[in-house]
Coordinates of C-alpha atoms and ligand atoms in Angstrom, one line a residue:
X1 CA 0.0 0.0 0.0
X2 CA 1.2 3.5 -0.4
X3 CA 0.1 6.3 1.5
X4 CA 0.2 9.7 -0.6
X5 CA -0.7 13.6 0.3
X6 CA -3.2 15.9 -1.8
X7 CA -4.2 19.5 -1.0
X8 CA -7.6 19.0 -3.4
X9 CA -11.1 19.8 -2.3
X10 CA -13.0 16.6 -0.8
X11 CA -16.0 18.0 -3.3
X12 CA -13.7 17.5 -6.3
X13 CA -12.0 14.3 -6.2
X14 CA -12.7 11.8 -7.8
X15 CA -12.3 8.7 -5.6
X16 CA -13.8 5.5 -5.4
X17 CA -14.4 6.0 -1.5
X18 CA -14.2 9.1 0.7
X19 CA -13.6 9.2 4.6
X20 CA -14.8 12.4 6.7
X21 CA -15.4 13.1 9.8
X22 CA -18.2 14.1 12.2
X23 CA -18.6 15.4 15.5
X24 CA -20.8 15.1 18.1
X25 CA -23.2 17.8 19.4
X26 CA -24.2 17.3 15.5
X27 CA -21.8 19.0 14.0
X28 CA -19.7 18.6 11.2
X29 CA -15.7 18.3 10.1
X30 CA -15.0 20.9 7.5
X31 CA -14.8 18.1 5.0
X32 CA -18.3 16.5 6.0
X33 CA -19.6 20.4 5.1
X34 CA -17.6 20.9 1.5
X35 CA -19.2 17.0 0.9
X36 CA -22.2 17.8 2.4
X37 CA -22.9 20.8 -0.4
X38 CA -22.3 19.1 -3.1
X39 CA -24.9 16.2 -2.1
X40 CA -27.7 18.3 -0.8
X41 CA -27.3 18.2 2.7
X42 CA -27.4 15.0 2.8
X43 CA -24.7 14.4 5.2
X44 CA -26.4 17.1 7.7
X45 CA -29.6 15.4 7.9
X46 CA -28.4 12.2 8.6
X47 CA -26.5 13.8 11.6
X48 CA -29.7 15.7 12.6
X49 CA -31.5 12.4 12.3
X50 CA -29.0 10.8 15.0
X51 CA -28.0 8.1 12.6
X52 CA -24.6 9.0 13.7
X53 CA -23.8 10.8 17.1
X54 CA -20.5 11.2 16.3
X55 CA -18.9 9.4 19.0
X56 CA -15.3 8.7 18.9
X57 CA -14.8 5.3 16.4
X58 CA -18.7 5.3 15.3
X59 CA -18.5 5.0 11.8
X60 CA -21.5 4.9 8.8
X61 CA -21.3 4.3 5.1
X62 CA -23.0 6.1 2.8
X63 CA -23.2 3.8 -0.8
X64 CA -24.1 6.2 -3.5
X65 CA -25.3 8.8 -2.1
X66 CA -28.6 10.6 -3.5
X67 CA -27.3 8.9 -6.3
X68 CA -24.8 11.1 -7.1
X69 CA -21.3 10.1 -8.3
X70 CA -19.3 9.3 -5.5
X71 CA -19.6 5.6 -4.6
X72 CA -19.0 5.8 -1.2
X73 CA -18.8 7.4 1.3
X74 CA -17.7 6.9 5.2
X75 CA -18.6 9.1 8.1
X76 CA -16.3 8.4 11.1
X77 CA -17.5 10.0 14.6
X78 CA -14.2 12.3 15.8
X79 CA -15.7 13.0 19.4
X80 CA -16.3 16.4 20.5
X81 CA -14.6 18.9 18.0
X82 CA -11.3 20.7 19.4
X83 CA -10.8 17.7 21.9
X84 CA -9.2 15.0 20.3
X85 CA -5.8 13.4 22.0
X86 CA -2.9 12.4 20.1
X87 CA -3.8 8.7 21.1
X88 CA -7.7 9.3 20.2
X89 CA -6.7 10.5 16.8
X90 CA -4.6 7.2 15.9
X91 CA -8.2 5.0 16.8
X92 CA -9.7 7.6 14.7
X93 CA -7.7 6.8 11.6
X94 CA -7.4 3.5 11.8
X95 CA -11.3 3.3 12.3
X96 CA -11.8 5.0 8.7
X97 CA -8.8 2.7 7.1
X98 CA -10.4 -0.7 8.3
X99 CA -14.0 -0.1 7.3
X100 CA -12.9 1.0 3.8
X101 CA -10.7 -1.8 3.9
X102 CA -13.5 -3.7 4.7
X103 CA -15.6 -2.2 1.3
X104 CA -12.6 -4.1 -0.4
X105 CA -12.2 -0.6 -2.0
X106 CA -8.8 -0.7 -4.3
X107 CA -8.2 2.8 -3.1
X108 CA -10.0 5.6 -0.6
X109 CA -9.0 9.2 0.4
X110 CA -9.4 10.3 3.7
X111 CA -9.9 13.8 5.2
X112 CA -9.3 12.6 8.4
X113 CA -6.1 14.0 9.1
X114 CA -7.6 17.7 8.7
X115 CA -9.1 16.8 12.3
X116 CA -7.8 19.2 14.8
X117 CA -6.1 17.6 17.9
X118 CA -5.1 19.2 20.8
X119 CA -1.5 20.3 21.2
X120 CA -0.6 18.8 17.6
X121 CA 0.0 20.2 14.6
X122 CA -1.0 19.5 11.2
X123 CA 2.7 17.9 9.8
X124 CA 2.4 15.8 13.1
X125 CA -1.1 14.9 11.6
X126 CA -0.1 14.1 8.5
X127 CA 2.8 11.7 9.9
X128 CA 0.6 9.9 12.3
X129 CA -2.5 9.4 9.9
X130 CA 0.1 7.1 7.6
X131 CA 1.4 5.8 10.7
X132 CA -2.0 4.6 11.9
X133 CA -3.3 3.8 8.5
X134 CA -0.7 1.0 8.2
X135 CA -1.0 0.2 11.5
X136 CA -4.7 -0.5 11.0
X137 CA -4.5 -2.4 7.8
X138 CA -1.4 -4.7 9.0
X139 CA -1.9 -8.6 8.4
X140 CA 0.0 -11.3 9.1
X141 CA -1.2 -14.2 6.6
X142 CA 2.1 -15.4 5.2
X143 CA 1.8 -18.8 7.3
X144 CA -1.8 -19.4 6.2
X145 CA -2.8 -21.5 3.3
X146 CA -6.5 -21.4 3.8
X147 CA -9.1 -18.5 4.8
X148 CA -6.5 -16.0 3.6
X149 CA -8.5 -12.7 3.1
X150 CA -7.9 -10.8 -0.1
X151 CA -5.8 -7.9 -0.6
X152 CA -6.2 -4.7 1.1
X153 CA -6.5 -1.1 -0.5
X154 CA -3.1 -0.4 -2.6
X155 CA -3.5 3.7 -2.0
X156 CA -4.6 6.0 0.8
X157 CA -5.0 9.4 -0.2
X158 CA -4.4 12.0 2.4
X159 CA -6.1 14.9 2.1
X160 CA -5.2 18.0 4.3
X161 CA -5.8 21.4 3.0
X162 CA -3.8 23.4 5.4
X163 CA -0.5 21.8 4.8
X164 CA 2.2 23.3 2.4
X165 CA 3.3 20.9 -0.5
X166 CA 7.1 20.9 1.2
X167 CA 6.1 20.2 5.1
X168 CA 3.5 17.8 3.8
X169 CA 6.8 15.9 1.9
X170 CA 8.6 15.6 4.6
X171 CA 5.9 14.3 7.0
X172 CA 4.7 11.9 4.8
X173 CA 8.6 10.5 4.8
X174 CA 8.8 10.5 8.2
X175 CA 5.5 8.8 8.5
X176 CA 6.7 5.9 6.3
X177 CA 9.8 5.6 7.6
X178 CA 8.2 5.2 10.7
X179 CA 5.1 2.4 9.8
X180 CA 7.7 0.6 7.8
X181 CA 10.1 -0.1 10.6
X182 CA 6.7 -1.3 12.5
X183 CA 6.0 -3.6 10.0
X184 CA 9.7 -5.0 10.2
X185 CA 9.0 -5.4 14.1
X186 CA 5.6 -6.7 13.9
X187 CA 6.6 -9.7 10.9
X188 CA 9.8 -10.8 13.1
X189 CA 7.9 -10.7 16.7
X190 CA 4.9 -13.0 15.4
X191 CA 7.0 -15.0 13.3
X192 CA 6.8 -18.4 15.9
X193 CA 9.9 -19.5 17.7
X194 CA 10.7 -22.4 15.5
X195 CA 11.2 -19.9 12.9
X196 CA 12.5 -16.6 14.5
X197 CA 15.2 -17.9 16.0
X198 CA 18.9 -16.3 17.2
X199 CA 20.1 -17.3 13.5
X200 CA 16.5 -15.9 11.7
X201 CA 17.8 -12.8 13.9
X202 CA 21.5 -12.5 12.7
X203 CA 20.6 -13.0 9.2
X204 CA 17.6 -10.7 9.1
X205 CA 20.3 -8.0 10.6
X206 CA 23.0 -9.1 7.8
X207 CA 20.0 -8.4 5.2
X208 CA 19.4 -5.3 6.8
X209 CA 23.2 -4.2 6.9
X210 CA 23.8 -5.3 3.4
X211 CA 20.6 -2.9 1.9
X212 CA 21.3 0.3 4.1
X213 CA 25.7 0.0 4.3
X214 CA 25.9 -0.8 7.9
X215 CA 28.8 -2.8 9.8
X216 CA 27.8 -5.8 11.2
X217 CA 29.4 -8.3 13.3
X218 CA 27.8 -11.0 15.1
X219 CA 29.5 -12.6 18.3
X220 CA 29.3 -16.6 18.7
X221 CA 29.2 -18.4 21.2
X222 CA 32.9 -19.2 21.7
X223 CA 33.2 -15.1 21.0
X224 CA 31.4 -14.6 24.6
X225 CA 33.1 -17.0 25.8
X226 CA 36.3 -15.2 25.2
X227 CA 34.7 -11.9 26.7
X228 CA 33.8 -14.0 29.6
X229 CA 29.9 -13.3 28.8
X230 CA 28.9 -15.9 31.5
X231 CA 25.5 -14.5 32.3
X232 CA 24.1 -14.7 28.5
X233 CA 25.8 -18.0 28.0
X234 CA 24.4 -19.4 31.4
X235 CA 21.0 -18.7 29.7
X236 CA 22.5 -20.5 26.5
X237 CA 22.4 -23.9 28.0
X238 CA 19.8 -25.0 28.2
X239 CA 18.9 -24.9 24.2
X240 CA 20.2 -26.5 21.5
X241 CA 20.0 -23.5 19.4
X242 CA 23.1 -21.2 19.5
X243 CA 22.9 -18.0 21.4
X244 CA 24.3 -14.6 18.8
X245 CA 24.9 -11.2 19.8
X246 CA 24.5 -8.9 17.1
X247 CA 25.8 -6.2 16.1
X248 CA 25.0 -3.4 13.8
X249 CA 26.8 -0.2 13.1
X250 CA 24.8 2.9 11.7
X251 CA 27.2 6.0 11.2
X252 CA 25.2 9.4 10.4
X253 CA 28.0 11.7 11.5
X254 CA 31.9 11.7 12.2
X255 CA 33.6 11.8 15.6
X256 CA 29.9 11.9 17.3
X257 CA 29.5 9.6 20.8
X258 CA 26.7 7.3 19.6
X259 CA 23.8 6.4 20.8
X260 CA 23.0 2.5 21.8
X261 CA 20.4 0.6 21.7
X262 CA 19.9 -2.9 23.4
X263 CA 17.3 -4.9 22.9
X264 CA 16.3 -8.3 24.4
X265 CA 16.2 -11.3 21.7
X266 CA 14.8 -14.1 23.8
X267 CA 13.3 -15.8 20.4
X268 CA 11.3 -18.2 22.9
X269 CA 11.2 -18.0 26.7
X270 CA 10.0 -21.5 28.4
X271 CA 11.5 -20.3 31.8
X272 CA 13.9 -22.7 31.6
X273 CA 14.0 -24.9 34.8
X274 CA 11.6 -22.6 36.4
X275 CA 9.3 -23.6 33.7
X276 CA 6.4 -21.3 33.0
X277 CA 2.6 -22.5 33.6
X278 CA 1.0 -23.5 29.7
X279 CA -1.5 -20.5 29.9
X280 CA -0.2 -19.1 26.9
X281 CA 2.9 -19.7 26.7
X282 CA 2.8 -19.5 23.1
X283 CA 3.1 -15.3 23.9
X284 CA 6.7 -16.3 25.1
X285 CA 7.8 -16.2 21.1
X286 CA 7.1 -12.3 21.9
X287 CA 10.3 -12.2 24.3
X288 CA 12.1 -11.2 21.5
X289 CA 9.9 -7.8 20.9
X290 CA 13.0 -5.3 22.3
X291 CA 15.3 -7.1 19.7
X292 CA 12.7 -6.8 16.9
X293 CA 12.5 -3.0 17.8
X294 CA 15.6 -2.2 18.1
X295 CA 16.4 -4.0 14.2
X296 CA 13.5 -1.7 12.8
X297 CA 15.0 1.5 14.3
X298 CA 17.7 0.9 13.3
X299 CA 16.0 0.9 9.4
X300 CA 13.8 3.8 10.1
X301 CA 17.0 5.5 11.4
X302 CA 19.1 4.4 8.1
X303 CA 15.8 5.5 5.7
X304 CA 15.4 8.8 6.8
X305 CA 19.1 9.0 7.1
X306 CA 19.1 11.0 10.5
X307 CA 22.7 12.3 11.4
X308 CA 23.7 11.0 14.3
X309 CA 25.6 7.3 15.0
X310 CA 23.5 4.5 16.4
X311 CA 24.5 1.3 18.0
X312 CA 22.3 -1.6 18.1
X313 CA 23.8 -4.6 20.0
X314 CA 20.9 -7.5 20.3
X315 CA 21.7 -10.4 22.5
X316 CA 19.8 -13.4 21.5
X317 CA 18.9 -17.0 22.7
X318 CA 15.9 -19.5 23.4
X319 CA 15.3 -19.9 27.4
X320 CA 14.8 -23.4 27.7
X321 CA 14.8 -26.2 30.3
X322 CA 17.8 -28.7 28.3
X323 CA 19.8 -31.2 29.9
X324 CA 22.4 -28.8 30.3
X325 CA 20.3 -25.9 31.6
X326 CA 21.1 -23.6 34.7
X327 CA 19.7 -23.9 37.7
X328 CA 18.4 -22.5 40.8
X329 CA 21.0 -21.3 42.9
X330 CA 24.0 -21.9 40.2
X331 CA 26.3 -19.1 40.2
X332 CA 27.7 -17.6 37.2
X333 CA 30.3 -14.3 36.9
X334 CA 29.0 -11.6 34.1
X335 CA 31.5 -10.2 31.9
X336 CA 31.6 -7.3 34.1
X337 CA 32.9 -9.7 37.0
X338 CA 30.1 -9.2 39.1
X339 CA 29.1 -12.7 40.3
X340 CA 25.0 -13.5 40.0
X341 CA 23.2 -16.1 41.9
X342 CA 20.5 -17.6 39.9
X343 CA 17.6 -18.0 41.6
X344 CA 15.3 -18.0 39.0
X345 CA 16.2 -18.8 35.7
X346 CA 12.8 -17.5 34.4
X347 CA 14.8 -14.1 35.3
X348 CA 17.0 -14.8 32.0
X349 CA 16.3 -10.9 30.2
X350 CA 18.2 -9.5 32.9
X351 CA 20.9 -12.1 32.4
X352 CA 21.7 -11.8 28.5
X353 CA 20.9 -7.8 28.8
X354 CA 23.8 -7.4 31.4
X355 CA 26.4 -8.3 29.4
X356 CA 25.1 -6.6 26.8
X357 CA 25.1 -3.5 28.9
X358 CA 28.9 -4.1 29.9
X359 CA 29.6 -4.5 26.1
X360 CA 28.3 -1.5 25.2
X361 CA 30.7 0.7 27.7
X362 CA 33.7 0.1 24.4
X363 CA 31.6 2.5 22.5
X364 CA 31.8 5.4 24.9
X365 CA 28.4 6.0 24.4
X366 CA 26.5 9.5 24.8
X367 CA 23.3 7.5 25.9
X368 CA 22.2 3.5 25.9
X369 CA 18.6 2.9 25.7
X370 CA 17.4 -1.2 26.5
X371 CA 14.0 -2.5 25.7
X372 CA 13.0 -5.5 27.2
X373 CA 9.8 -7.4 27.1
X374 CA 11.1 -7.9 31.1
X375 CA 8.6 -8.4 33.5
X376 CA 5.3 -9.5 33.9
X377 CA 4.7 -6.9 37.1
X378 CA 5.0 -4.3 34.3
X379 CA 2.0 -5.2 32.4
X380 CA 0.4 -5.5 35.7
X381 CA 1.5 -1.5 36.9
X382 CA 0.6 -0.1 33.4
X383 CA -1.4 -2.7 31.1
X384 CA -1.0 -1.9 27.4
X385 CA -0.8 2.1 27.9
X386 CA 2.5 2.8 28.6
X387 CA 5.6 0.8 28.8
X388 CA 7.9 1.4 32.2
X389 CA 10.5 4.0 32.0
X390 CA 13.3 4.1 34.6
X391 CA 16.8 5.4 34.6
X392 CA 19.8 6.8 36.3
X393 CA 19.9 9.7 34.4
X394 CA 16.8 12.1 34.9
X395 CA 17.1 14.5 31.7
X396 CA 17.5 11.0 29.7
X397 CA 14.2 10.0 31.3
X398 CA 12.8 13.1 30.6
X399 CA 13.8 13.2 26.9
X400 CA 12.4 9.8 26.1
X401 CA 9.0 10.1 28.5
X402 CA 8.8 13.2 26.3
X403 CA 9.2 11.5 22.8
X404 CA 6.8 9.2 24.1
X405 CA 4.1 11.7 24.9
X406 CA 4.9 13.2 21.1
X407 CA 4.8 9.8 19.5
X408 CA 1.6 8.8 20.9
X409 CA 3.6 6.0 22.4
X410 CA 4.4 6.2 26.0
X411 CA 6.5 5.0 28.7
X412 CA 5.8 6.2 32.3
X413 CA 8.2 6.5 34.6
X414 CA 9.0 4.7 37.8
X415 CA 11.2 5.0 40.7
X416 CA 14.8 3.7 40.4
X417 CA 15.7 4.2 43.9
X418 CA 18.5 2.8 46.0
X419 CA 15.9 1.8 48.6
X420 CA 15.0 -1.2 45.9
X421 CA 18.2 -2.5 45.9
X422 CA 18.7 -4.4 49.2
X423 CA 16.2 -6.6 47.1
X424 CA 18.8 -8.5 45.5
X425 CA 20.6 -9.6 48.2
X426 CA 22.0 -13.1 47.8
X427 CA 24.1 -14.9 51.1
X428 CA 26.6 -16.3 48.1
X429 CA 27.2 -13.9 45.4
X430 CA 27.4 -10.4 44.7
X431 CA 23.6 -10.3 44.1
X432 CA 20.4 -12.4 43.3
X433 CA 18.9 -12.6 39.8
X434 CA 15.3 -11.8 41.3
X435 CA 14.4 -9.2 44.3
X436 CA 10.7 -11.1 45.4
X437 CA 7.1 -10.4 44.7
X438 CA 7.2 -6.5 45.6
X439 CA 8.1 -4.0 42.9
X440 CA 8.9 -6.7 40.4
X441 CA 9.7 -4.2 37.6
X442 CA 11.9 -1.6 39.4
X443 CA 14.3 -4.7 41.1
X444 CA 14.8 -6.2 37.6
X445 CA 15.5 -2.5 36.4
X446 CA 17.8 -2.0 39.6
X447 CA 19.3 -5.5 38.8
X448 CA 20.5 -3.5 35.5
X449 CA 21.5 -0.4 36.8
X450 CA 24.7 -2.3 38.5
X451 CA 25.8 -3.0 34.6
X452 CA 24.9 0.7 33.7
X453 CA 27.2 2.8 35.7
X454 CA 29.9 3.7 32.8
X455 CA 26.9 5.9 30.8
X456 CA 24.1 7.4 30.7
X457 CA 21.2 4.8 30.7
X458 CA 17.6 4.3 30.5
X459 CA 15.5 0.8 30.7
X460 CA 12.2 0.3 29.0
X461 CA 10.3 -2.3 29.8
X462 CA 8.1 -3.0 27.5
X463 CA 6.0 -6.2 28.3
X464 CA 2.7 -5.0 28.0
X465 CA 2.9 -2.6 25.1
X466 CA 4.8 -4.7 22.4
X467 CA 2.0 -7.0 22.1
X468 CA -1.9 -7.7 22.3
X469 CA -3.2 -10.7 23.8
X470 CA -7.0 -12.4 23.5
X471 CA -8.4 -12.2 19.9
X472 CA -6.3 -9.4 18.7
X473 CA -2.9 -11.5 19.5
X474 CA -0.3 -10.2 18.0
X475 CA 2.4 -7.6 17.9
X476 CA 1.8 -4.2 18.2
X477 CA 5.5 -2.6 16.7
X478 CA 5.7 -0.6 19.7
X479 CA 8.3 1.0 21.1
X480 CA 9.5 1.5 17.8
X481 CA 7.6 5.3 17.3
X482 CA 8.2 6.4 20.3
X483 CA 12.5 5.5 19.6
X484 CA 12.5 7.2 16.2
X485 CA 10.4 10.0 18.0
X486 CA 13.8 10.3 19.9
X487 CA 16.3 9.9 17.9
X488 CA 15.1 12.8 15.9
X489 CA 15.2 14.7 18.7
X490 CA 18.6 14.1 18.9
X491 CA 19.7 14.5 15.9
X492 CA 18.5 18.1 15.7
X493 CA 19.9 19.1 18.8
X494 CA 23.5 17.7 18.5
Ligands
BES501 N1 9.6 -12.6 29.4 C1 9.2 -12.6 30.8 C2 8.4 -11.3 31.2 C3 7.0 -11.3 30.6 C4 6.0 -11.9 31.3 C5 6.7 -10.6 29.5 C6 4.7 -11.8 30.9 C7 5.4 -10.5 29.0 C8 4.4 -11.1 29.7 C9 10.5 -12.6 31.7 O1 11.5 -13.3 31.2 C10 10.0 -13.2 33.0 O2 9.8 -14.4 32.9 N2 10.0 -12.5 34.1 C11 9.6 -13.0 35.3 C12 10.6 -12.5 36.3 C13 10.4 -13.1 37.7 C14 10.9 -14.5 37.6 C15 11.2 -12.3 38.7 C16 8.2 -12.6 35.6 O3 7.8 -11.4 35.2 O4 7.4 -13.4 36.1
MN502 MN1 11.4 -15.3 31.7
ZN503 ZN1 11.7 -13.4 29.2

C-alpha cells in the first residue's frame, strides 16, 4: 500500500471511496460540510436524524449517495470537535482505514487528518495518519494457506488542506519511515519460535546491513566465551540453538558519541528450569519484541538517514529447560565480573541484557537505551498504555518520557531508587537474579543499573505494550515510534 498527500477539495476528487469526519453535538468536520454541499445536505440530515452521534470510532457508510457520483462514502465520529488526543486521533484513523478496507475498496481518500487535535499540529497529523493507517491495515497471513483474506487497499490518499506541499513531503517520509520499521518489528515478533530464531535474527540483521551499508558483526558463542559473557551463556544452555549477539553499526556523522540501543532477543522464553505454567505460553515467542525494535530502528533511522551514530547490540537466545540448563542457585560471573546467583532462571532478560550493557561501555556512548519485554509486574502496573521507564539519568528519562508523549507511544516513569536494591541480596554472590514479589519491575531494572554505571542509561520495559493478547494477539510494533520520536530529537539538537 502507499500512502500519498493531496491538498484537493474533498468536493472535487474523484475517488472510489471518501472518509470524513463528524462530531458530536451534531456538528460537522470541514470536509463533512464541503461534501455535504455538493450532495444536498445529505450528510447534515443524517446527523440531525442521530444516525450517527459522532462518538469517537462510530463509523457509517453512505453507498451512492442521493445517487450522485461518489460511490462511497464513510462518516467516522471524531468525538467532540477541538478535543481529540494524540492517542484518540490514531483510533480515529485506523477506524476510517479498516471499514474501507472492509468495502474491499482498491483505493480511498481520507480527510481525516484535517481533524484538529489538541497540542498537535498539522505535519504531526499528517505523519501519524500514515502511521496509523498501516497500523490498522497490518496482516499477518504469510503462514496461512486457507481463509487467507484478499488484498487490502493499494492507495490512501491523504487529504489535508492546510499543509504546504514541502512540510506535507517531509511528513509523509517520516510517517513511512516510521510504519515501515513497525512492520519489520511486527513480521519478526509473530513469526513463531521455530522460525525466528537467534540465527532468523542475525541474518535478518546481515539483510538489513547489506541494503542500508551498515557494519555488522555477530559474536558466537565461543566469542562470549572469550569476553567472559557468563551471564548470557548461562541462559544458553539449556537450548540447543546457538545464542548470537548482534551487532549493527549505523554512522550518520563523524567523531559523534553514539547512541545505543539494546534490545532483548529471547526468540522463545520456556522459563527454563523454572518452567512457566501452559497458559499461553505461546506469547513467550514475543520475548524477542526489544530485539525486533531495536532492528527496525535501526531501518527507520538508516531510511530517513538522521545524522547521528547508532549502536544496536541484540543479545539473542531460546530460554529453555535442556539437559544442560542452569539452575536455581548456580552461580555464574558476568563479563563485568560481578558474580550472579540464579535464583530463577525465568529471570533470563536480565541475564543476557547485562552483558550486553557491559559491552556497550567500548563505544563510549552518549546514551544506551534497552528495551525489554522484562517483566510480567509491568503489564500488571501499566497494562497496554504505557511501557515502564526508569533510569539513572533524569534528563535521559525526561527526553524519552517526552518522545513518548509526542509519538503517541508512552512509557511512564517509575522510581529507580536505591531503597529497591537491598532486594537482591544473595548470602553467596554479589547479588540475586530476582528481588521477590514487591516492585517486580523496578528490582529487575535496579538489577540492570549495577551493569549501567559507565553511561548514561535508561531501561524500558516494555512487556505490556509490544503486544496484544486475546483475539487481537499479536504484535503491536511498539516502542518502535516512540524510539524514532527520539532519535530525531537528537539529531536536531547535537
Ligand atoms: N519474558 C518474561 C516477562 C514477561 C511476562 C513478558 C509476561 C510478557 C508477559 C520474563 O523473562 C520473565 O519471565 N520475568 C519473570 C521475572 C520473575 C521470575 C522475577 C516474571 O515477570 O514473572
Ligand atoms: Mn522469563
Ligand atoms: Zn523473558
Amino acid at each position: 500500500m502507499e500512502c500519498t498527500f493531496t491538498q484537493e477539495a474533498p468536493e472535487t476528487l474523484a475517488a472510489e471511496c471518501l472518509v470524513v469526519a463528524v462530531h458530536e453535538n451534531r456538528e460537522l468536520s470541514g470536509a463533512a460540510l464541503a461534501l455535504d454541499k455538493i450532495l444536498n445536505g445529505e450528510i447534515a440530515a443524517i446527523v440531525q436524524r442521530g444516525d450517527i452521534e459522532g462518538k469517537l470510532g462510530q463509523t457509517l457508510t453512505l453507498i451512492q449517495p442521493a445517487g450522485r457520483p461518489i460511490m462511497r462514502v464513510i462518516l467516522v465520529g471524531a468525538g467532540v470537535a477541538g478535543q481529540l488526543k494524540a492517542t484518540q486521533f490514531h483510533e480515529l484513523v485506523a477506524r476510517g482505514a479498516q471499514v474501507a478496507s472492509d468495502l474491499h475498496v482498491q483505493s480511498f481518500a481520507s480527510y481525516l487528518a484535517e481533524v484538529a487535535v489538541a497540542d498537535r499540529s498539522a505535519a504531526w497529523r499528517l505523519e501519524h495518519a500514515v502511521i496509523a493507517t498501516y497500523e490498522a491495515l497490518y496482516r499477518f497471513d504469510r503462514l496461512k494457506t486457507r481463509g487467507v483474506r484478499g488484498p487490502g487497499p493499494v492507495g490512501c490518499l491523504l487529504g489535508l488542506r492546510e499543509l504546504a506541499r514541502d512540510t506535507a513531503q517531509e511528513a509523509l517520509a517520516t510517517g513511512q519511515a516510521t510504519a515501515n520499521a513497525m512492520t519489520l518489528a511486527r513480521n519478526l515478533a509473530n513469526l513463531p519460535g521455530n522460525m525466528c530464531t537467534p540465527s532468523y535474527l542475525a541474518d535478518e540483521a546481515h539483510t538489513l546491513a547489506g541494503r542500508h551499508g551498515l557494519t555488522i558483526k555477530v559474536l558466537e558463542e565461543a566469542d562470549m566465551e572469550a569476553l567472559g559473557m557468563g551471564a548470557l551463556l548461562a541462559v544458553a544452555r539449556g537450548t540447543h540453538e546457538p545464542a548470537k549477539l548482534i551487532i549493527l553499526e549505523y554512522q550518520g556523522r563523524t567523531g559523534l558519541a553514539p547512541i545505543v540501543l539494546v534490545g532483548k532477543g529471547v526468540t522463545f522464553d520456556s522459563g527454563g528450569i523454572s518452567l512457566k505454567p501452559p497458559a499461553n505460553m505461546d506469547e513467550m515467542k514475543f520475548d524477542m519484541s526489544g530485539a525486533a525494535t531495536v532492528l527496525a530502528t535501526v531501518q527507520a533511522v538508516a531510511e530517513l538517514k538522521l545524522p547521528l551514530n547508532l549502536v544496536a547490540l541484540i543479545p539473542t537466545t531460546e530460554n529453555m529447560p535442556g539437559g544442560s540448563a542452569i539452575k536455581p542457585g548456580d552461580v555464574v560471573t558476568s563479563m563485568s565480573g560481578q558474580t550472579i546467583e540464579i535464583l530463577n532462571t525465568d529471570a533470563e532478560g536480565r541475564l543476557i541484557l547485562c552483558d550486553a550493557l557491559t559491552y556497550a561501555e567500548r563505544y563510549k556512548p552518549a546514551a544506551v537505551v534497552d528495551l525489554a519485554t522484562l517483566t510480567g509486574a509491568c503489564v500488571i502496573a501499566l497494562g497496554g498504555h504505557a511501557a515502564g521507564l526508569m533510569s539513572n539519568n533524569e534528563a535521559l528519562g525526561d527526553e524519552l518520557r517526552k518522545a513518548g508523549d509526542t509519538a503517541a507511544d508512552r512509557a511512564w516513569p517509575l522510581p529507580l531508587w536505591e531503597d529497591y536494591q537491598k532486594q537482591l541480596d544473595s548470602n553467596f554472590a554479589d547479588m540475586a537474579n530476582v528481588g521477590g514479589r514487591e516492585a517486580g519491575t523496578i528490582t529487575a531494572a535496579c538489577f540492570l543499573s549495577r551493569f549501567t554505571k559507565a553511561y548514561p542509561w535508561a531501561h524500558l520495559d516494555i512487556a505490556g505494550v509490544a503486544y496484544k493478547t486475546g483475539k487481537e494477539k499479536g504484535s503491536s510494533g511498539r516502542p518502535v515510534p516512540l524510539l524514532i520520536e527520539f532519535l530525531r530529537g537528537r539529531a536536531r539538537s547535537t
